[in-house]
Short mmCIF file of C-alpha atoms and ligand atoms in Angstrom, two decimals:
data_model
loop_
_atom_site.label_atom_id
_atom_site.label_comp_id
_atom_site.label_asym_id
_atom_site.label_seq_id
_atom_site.Cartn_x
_atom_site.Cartn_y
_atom_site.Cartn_z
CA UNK A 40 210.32 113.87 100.50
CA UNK A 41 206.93 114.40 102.65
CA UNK A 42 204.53 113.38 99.75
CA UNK A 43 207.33 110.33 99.66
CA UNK A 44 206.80 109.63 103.15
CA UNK A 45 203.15 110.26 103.50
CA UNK A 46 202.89 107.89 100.44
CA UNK A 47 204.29 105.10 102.41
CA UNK A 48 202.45 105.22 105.68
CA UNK A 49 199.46 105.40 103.57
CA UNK A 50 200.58 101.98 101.69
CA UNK A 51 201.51 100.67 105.05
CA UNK A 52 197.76 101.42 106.87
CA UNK A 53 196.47 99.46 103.45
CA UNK A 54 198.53 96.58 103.81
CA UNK A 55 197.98 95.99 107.02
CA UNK A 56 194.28 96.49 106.82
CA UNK A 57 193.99 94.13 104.28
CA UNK A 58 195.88 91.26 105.61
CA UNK A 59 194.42 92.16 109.28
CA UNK A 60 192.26 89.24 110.30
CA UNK A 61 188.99 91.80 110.02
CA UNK A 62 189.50 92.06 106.68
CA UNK A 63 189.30 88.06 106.26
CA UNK A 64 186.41 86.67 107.53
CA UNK A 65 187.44 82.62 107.86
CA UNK A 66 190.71 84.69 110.34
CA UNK A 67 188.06 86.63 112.13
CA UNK A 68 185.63 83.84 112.55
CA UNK A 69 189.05 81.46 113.60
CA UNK A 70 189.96 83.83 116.33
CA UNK A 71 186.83 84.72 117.30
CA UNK A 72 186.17 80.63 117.71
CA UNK A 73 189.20 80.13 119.29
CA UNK A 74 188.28 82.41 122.51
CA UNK A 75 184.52 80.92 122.64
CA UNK A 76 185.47 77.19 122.16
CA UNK A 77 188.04 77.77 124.45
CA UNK A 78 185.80 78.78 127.41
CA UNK A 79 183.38 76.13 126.06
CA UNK A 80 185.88 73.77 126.53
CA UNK A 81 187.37 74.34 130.44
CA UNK A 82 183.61 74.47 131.21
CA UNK A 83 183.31 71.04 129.36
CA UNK A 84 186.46 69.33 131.15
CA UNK A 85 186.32 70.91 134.46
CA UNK A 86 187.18 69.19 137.83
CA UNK A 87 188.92 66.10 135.48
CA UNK A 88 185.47 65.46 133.60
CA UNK A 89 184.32 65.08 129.93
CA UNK A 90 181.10 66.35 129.00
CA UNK A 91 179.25 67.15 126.07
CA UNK A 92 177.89 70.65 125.82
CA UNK A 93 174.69 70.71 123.62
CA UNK A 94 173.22 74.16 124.22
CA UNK A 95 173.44 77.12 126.48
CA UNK A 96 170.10 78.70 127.96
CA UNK A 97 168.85 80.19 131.36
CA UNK A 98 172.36 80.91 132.23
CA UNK A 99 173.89 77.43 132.31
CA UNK A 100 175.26 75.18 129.59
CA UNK A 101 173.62 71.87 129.03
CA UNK A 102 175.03 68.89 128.68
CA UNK A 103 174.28 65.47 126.80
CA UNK A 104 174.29 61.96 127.89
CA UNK A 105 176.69 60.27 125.14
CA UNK A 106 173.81 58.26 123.53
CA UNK A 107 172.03 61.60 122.43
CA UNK A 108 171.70 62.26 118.74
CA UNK A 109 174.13 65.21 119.13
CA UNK A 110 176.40 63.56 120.92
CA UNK A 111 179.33 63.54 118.53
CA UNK A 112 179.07 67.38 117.21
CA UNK A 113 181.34 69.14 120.16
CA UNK A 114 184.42 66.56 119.30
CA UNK A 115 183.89 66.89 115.99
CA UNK A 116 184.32 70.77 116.69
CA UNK A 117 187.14 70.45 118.10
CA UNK A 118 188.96 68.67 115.40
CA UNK A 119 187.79 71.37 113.16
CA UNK A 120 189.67 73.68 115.07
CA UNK A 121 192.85 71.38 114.80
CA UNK A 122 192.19 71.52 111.18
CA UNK A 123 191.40 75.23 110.71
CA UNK A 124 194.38 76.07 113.14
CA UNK A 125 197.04 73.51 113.48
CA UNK A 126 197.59 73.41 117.14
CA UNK A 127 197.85 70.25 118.53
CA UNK A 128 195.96 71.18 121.51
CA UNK A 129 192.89 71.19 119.84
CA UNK A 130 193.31 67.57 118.69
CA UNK A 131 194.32 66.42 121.79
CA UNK A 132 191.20 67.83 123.83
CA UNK A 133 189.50 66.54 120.62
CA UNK A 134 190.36 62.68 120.99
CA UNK A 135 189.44 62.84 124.50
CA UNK A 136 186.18 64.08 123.75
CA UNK A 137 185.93 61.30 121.00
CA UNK A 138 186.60 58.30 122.71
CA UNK A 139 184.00 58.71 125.46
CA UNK A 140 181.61 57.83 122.47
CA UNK A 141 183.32 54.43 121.84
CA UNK A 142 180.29 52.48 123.34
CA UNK A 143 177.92 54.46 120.40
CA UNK A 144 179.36 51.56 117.73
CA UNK A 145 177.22 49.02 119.48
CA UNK A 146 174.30 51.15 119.29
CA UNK A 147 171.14 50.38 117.85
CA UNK A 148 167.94 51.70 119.12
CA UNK A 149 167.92 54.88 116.61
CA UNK A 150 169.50 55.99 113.06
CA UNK A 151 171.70 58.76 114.32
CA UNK A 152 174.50 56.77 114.89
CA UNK A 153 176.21 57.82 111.50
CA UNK A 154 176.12 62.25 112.92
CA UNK A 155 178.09 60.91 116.17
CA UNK A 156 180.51 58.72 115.15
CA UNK A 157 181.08 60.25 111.55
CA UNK A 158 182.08 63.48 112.87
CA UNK A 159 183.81 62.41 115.76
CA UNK A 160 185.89 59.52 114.88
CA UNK A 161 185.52 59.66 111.24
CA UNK A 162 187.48 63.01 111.53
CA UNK A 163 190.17 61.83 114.01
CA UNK A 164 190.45 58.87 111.55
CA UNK A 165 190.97 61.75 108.36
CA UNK A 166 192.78 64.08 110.47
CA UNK A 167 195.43 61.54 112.70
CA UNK A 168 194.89 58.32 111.29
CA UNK A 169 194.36 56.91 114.89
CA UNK A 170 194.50 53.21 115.74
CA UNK A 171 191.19 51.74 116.13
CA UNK A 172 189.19 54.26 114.85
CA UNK A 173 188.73 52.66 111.51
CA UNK A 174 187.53 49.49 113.65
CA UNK A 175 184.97 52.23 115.08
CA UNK A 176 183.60 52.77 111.84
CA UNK A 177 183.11 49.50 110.60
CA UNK A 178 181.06 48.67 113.86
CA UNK A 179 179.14 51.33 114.00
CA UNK A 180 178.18 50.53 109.88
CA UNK A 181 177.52 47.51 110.94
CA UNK A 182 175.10 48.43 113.81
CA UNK A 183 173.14 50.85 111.70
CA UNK A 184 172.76 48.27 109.38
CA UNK A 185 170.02 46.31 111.52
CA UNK A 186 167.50 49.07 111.03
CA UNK A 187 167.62 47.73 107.40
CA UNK A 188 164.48 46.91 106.38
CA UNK A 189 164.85 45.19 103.11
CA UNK A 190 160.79 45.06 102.25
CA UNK A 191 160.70 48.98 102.45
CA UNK A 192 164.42 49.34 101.68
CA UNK A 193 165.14 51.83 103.94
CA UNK A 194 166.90 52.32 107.33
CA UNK A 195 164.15 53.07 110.20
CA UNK A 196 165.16 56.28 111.58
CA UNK A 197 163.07 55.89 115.10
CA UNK A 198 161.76 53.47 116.75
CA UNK A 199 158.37 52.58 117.84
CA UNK A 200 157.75 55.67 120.90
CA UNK A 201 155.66 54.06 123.93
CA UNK A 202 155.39 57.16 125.56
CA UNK A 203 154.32 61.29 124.92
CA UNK A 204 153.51 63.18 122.12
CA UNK A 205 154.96 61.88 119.27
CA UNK A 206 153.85 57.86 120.51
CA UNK A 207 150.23 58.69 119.24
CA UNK A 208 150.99 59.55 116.03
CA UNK A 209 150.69 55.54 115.13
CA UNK A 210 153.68 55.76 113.15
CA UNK A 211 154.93 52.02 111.97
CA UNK A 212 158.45 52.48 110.73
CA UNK A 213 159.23 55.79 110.54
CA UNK A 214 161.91 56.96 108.14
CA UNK A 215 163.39 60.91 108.56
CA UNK A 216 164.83 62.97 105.98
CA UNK A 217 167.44 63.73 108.65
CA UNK A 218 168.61 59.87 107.98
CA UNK A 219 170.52 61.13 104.43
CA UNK A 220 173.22 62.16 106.60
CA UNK A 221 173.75 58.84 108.36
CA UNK A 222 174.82 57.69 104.63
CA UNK A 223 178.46 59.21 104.63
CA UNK A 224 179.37 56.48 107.12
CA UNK A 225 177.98 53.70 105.16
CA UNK A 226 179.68 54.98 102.17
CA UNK A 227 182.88 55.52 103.61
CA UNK A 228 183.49 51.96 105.11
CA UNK A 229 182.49 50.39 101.93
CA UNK A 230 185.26 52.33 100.44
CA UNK A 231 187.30 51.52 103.54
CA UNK A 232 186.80 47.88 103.70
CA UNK A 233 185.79 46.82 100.34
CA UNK A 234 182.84 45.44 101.37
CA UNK A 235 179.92 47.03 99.31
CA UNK A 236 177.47 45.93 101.85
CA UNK A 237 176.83 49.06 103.70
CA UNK A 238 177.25 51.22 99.67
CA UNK A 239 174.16 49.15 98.94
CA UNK A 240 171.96 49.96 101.75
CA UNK A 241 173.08 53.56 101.88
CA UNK A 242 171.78 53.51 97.80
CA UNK A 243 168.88 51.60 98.58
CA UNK A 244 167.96 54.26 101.65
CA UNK A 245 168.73 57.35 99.04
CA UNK A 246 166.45 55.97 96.35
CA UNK A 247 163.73 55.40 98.09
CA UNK A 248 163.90 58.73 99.46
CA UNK A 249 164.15 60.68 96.57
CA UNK A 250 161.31 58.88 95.48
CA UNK A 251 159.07 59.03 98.75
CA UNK A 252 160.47 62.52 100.69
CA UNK A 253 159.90 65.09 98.25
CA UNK A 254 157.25 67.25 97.12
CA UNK A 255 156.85 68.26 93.25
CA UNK A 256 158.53 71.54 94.20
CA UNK A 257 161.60 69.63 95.93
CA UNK A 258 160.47 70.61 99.35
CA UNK A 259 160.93 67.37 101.58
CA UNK A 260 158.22 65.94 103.91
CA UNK A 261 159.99 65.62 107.33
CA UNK A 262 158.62 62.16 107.92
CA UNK A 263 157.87 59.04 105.76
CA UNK A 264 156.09 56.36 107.57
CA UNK A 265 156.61 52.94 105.91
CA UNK A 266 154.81 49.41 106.37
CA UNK A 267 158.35 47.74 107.19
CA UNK A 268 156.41 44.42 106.46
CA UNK A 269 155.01 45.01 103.27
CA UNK A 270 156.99 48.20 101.61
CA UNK A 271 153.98 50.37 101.57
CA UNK A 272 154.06 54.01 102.29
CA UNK A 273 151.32 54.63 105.34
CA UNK A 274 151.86 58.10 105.55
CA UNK A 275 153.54 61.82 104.81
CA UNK A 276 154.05 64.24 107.80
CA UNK A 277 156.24 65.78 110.29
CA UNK A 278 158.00 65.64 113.66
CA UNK A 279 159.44 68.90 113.71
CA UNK A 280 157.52 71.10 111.79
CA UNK A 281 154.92 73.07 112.16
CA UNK A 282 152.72 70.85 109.81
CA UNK A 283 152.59 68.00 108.02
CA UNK A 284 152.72 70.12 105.08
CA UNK A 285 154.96 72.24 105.80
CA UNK A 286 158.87 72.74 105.19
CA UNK A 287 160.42 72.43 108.44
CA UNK A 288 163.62 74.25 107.67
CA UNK A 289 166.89 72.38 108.85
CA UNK A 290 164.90 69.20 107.15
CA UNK A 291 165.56 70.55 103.99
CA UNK A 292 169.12 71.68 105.32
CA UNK A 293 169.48 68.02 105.40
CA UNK A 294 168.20 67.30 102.09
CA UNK A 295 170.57 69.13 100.21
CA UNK A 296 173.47 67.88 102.10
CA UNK A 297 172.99 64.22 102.30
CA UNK A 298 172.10 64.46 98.40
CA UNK A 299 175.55 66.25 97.58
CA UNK A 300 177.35 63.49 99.82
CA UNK A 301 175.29 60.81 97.96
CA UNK A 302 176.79 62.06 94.78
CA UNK A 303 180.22 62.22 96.20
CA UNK A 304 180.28 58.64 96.98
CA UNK A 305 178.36 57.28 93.61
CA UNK A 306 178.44 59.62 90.71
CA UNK A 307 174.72 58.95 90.41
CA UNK A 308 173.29 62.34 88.30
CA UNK A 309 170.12 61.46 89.70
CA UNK A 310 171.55 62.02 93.36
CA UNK A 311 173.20 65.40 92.24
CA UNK A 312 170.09 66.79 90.14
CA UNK A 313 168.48 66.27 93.41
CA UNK A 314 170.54 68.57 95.49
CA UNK A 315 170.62 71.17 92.33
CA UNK A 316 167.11 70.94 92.36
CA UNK A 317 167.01 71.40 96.17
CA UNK A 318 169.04 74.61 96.34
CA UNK A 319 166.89 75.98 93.19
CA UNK A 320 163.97 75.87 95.28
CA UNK A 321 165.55 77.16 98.19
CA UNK A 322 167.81 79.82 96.57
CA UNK A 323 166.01 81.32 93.32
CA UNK A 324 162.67 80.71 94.85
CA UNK A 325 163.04 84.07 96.72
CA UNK A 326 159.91 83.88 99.18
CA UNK A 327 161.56 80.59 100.62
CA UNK A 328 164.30 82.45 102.58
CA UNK A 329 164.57 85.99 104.16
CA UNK A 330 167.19 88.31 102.64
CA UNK A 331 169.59 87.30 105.24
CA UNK A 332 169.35 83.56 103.92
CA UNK A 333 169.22 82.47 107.47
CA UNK A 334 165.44 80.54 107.08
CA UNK A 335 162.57 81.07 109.98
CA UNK A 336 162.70 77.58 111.73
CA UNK A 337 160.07 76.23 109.51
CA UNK A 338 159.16 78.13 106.30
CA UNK A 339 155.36 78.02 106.45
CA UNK A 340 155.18 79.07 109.91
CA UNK A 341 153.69 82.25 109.49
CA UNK A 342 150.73 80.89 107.09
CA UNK A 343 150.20 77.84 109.62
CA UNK A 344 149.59 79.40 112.38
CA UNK A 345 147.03 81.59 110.40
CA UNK A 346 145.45 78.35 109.34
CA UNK A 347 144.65 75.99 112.98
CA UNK A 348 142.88 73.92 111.18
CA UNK A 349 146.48 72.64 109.59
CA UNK A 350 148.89 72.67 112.20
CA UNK A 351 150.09 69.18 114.27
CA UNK A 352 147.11 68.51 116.44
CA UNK A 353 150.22 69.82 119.39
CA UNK A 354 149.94 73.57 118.08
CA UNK A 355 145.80 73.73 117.53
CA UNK A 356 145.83 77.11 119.46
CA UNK A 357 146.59 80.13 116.79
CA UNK A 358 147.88 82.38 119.48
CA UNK A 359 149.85 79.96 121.46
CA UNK A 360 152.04 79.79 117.60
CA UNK A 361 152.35 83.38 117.56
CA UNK A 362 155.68 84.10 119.05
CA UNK A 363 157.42 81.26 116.93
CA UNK A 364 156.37 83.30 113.68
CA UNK A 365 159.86 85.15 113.69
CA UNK A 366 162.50 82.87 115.00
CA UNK A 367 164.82 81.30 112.63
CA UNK A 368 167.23 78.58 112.49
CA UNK A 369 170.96 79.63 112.37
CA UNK A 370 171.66 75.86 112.36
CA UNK A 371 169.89 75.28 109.20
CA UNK A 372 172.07 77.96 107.48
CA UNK A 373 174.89 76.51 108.22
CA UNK A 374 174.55 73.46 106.90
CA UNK A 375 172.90 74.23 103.68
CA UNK A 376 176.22 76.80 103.38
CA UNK A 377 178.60 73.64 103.70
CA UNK A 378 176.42 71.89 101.49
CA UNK A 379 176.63 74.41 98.83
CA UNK A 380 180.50 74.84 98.75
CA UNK A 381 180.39 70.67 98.15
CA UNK A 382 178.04 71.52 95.26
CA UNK A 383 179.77 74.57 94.12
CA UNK A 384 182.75 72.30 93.61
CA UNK A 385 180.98 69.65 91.49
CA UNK A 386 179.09 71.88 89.92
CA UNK A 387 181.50 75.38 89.29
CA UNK A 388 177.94 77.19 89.17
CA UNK A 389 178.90 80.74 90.85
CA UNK A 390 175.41 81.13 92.70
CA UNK A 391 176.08 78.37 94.94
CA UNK A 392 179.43 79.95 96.01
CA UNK A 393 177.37 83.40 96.42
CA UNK A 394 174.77 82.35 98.31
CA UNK A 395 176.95 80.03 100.56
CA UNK A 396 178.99 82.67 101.07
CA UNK A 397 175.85 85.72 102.37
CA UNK A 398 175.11 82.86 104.28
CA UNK A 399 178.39 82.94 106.13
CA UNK A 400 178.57 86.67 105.95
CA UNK A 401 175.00 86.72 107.66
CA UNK A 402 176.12 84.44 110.64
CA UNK A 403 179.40 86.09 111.38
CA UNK A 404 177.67 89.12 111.80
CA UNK A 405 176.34 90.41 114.99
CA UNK A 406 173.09 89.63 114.48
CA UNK A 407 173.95 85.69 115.06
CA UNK A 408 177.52 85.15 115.91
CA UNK A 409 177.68 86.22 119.88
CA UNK A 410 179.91 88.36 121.10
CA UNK A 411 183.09 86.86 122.69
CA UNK A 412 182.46 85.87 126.33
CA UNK A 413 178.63 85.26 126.00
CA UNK A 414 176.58 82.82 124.85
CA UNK A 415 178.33 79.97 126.82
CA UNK A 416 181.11 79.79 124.40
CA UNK A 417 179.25 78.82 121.94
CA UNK A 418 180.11 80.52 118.91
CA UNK A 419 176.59 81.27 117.00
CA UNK A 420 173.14 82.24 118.79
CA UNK A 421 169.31 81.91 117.89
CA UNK A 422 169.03 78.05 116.62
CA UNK A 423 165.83 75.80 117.12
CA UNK A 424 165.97 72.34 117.93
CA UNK A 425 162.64 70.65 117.80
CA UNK A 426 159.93 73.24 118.50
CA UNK A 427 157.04 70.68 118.84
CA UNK A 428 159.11 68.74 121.26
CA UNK A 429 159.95 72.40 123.05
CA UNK A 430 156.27 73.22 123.31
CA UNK A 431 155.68 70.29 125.07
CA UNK A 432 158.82 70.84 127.36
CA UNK A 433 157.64 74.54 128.18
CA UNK A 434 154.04 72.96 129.55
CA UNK A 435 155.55 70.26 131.79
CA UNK A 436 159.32 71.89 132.16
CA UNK A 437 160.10 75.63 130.87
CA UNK A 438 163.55 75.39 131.55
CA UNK A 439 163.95 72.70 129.05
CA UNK A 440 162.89 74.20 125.47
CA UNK A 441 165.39 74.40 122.47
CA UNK A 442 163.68 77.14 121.21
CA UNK A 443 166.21 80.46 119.87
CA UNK A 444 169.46 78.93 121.69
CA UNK A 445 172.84 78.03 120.42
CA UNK A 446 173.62 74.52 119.40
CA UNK A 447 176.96 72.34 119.16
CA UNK A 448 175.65 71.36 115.76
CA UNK A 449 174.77 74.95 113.96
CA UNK A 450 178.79 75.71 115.40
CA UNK A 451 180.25 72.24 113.88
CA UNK A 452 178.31 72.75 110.44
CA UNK A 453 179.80 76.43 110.36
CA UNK A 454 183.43 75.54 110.89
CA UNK A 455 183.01 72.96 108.53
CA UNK A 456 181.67 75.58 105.90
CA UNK A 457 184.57 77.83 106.71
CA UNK A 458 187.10 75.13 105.98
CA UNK A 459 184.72 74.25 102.71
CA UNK A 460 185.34 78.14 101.94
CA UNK A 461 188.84 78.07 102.27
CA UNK A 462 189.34 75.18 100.16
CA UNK A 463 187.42 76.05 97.29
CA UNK A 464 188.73 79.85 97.02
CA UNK A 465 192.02 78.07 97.34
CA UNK A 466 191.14 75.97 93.83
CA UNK A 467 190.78 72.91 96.39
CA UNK A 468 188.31 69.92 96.53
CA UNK A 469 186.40 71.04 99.64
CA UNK A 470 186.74 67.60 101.31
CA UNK A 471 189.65 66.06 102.33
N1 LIG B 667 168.07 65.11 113.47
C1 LIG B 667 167.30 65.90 114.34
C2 LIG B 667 167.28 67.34 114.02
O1 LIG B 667 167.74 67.79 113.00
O2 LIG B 667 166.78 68.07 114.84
#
């Protein structure tokens, strides 16, 4: 009768051990977001406001102005959380945060319309199906389709900078391989409206760049400077890297996403050998990423700043590099981890589901995912935005760098990889 009773406290402790929400990471990483995003949140809507929190560092949280390139990632958190949870509150707070964005359809001074309308609307379009947000989409397709440029046949990520840094690097029409991911919108309202307008210059913008971005080892070049006039390549370098040759990390986070999202919408081989090829070199090629699989912010920092002679003319000083040679990118993990479970999917080859899932395993640990209460709510730590841009900040303004802080991006890409994880352990498409 004891052995008899002993045996069933003993099966009792198991089962509830293994159903506890410790022993499942997408529950722990749910609850855990649901007390950060939370705080995040009141801080974000206090005293009857709505404001977009971008980062937290020095103690305070920052927040955006709504024509900022990240604009659109904290309401797109927020319906992740209505999708990972199912409480309405979190799609409520999430419109709100949405529709301050609505004047973003008309704009047209830079490419990244497509992150901050995509995620925001385009997922309270999936999610609710809410009046007027397909009318969003089709504007805001519409707007990025003026940076056309049909000579180079590409969309001009930046324009031409008058002032700082970056305004002396002559650039002409400078085309980012950040702009893959302004694609997805293009795609979607083609398939939305019919019209294959927007499909054609979202093809036109991939082709080129899998013929101009990448190295022969799939690497991408951050920056491909085009004569708009005449279709001619000018130049290969980078904005956010340490050099022009080398592999600024979230860069080719972006490469292997916006090439699995290509695929999605065309079936074009060509566009998913690409992002196979992508994750070979940045998966099987071991020295590429530390055993973590959460990548320094640039790959080749260490060697650049042994070689001055190399780095952006910003760096030049060996020592001033030195304590960037260990910081990674917690960001860039997270994408590439949602990009794999999309390639997992079309692909069924196991590593990508491995890998995507150490990388997810490596961020909910300690050693990036901060511990309830800190970090400003924001759920993961240590993320770089633009270094170069940071160094210049630290000279003129040390409070502003982006350099090892939490940002509303590396948090929406890692709820969207948990809901990607779900799915496809489920037997589901990843995307809904
Ligand atoms: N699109 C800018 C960045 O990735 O930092």
């Amino acid at each position: 009768m004891r052995h008899k009773l002993l045996t069933i406290v003993l099966l009792s402790v198991f089962a509830v051990q293994c159903t506890s929400p410790k022993n499942n990471i997408i529950e722990d990483n749910i609850a855990n977001a649901e007390k950060q995003l939370t705080y995040l949140l009141e801080a974000s809507e206090e005293g009857d406001t709505v404001r977009i929190p971008s980062t937290f560092k020095n103690g305070e949280i920052e927040f955006v102005p709504t024509d900022d390139w990240v604009s659109g990632f904290f309401a797109g958190t927020l319906w992740y959380m209505y999708e990972l949870t199912g409480e309405e509150k979190w799609a409520e707070h999430a419109q709100k945060h949405t529709e301050i964005l609505s004047d973003i359809q008309f704009l047209k001074w830079h490419h990244d319309v497509g992150f901050m309308v995509y995620d925001s609307y385009g997922n309270g379009l999936r999610l609710k199906n809410i009046p007027g947000y397909d009318t969003v989409l089709v504007n805001t397709a519409k707007s990025l389709s003026t940076r056309f440029r049909p000579a180079a046949g590409i969309l001009q990520s930046w324009n031409v900078i008058n002032n700082g840094w970056q305004s002396e690097r002559g650039w002409k029409c400078p085309v980012i391989i950040d702009n893959m991911m302004n694609l997805e919108l293009l795609f979607k309202v083609s398939e939305m409206t019919g019209d294959p307008t927007y499909k054609n210059i979202a093809i036109s913008h991939a082709d080129k760049t899998l013929e101009n971005h990448y190295r022969s080892d799939f690497s991408t070049y951050h920056v491909v400077d085009y004569d708009d006039e005449t279709g001619e390549i000018r130049r290969k370098c980078t904005a956010q890297g340490i050099a022009d040759e080398s592999r600024w990390a979230r860069g080719q986070a972006w490469s292997i996403y916006g090439f699995t999202v290509a695929y999605r919408f065309t079936g074009d081989e060509r566009y998913l050998q690409r992002a196979k090829d992508v994750a070979h070199y940045l998966l099987v090629d071991e020295d590429n990423m530390p055993e973590d699989l959460v990548p320094l912010w640039d790959f080749d920092v260490v060697q650049f700043a042994n070689d001055a002679d190399e780095m952006i003319e910003l760096f030049n000083d060996k020592d001033a590099m030195l304590p960037y040679t260990e910081i990674r990118d917690a960001s860039s993990a997270a994408i590439i981890s949602s990009a794999l479970y999309e390639l997992y999917w079309f692909t069924k080859d196991k590593l990508y589901k491995e890998k995507a899932d150490k990388m997810i395993e490596s961020l909910s640990s300690p050693a990036y995912r901060a511990e309830v209460g800190t970090n400003g709510g924001f759920i993961l730590m240590h993320s770089v935005g633009s270094l170069p841009h940071s160094v210049v900040n630290i000279r003129t303004n040390p409070a502003a760098h982006n350099i090892d802080v939490p940002l509303n991006y590396a948090d929406y890409y890692f709820l969207e990889a948990l809901i990607r994880k779900g799915r496809v352990e489920n037997g589901e498409n990843p995307i809904k």
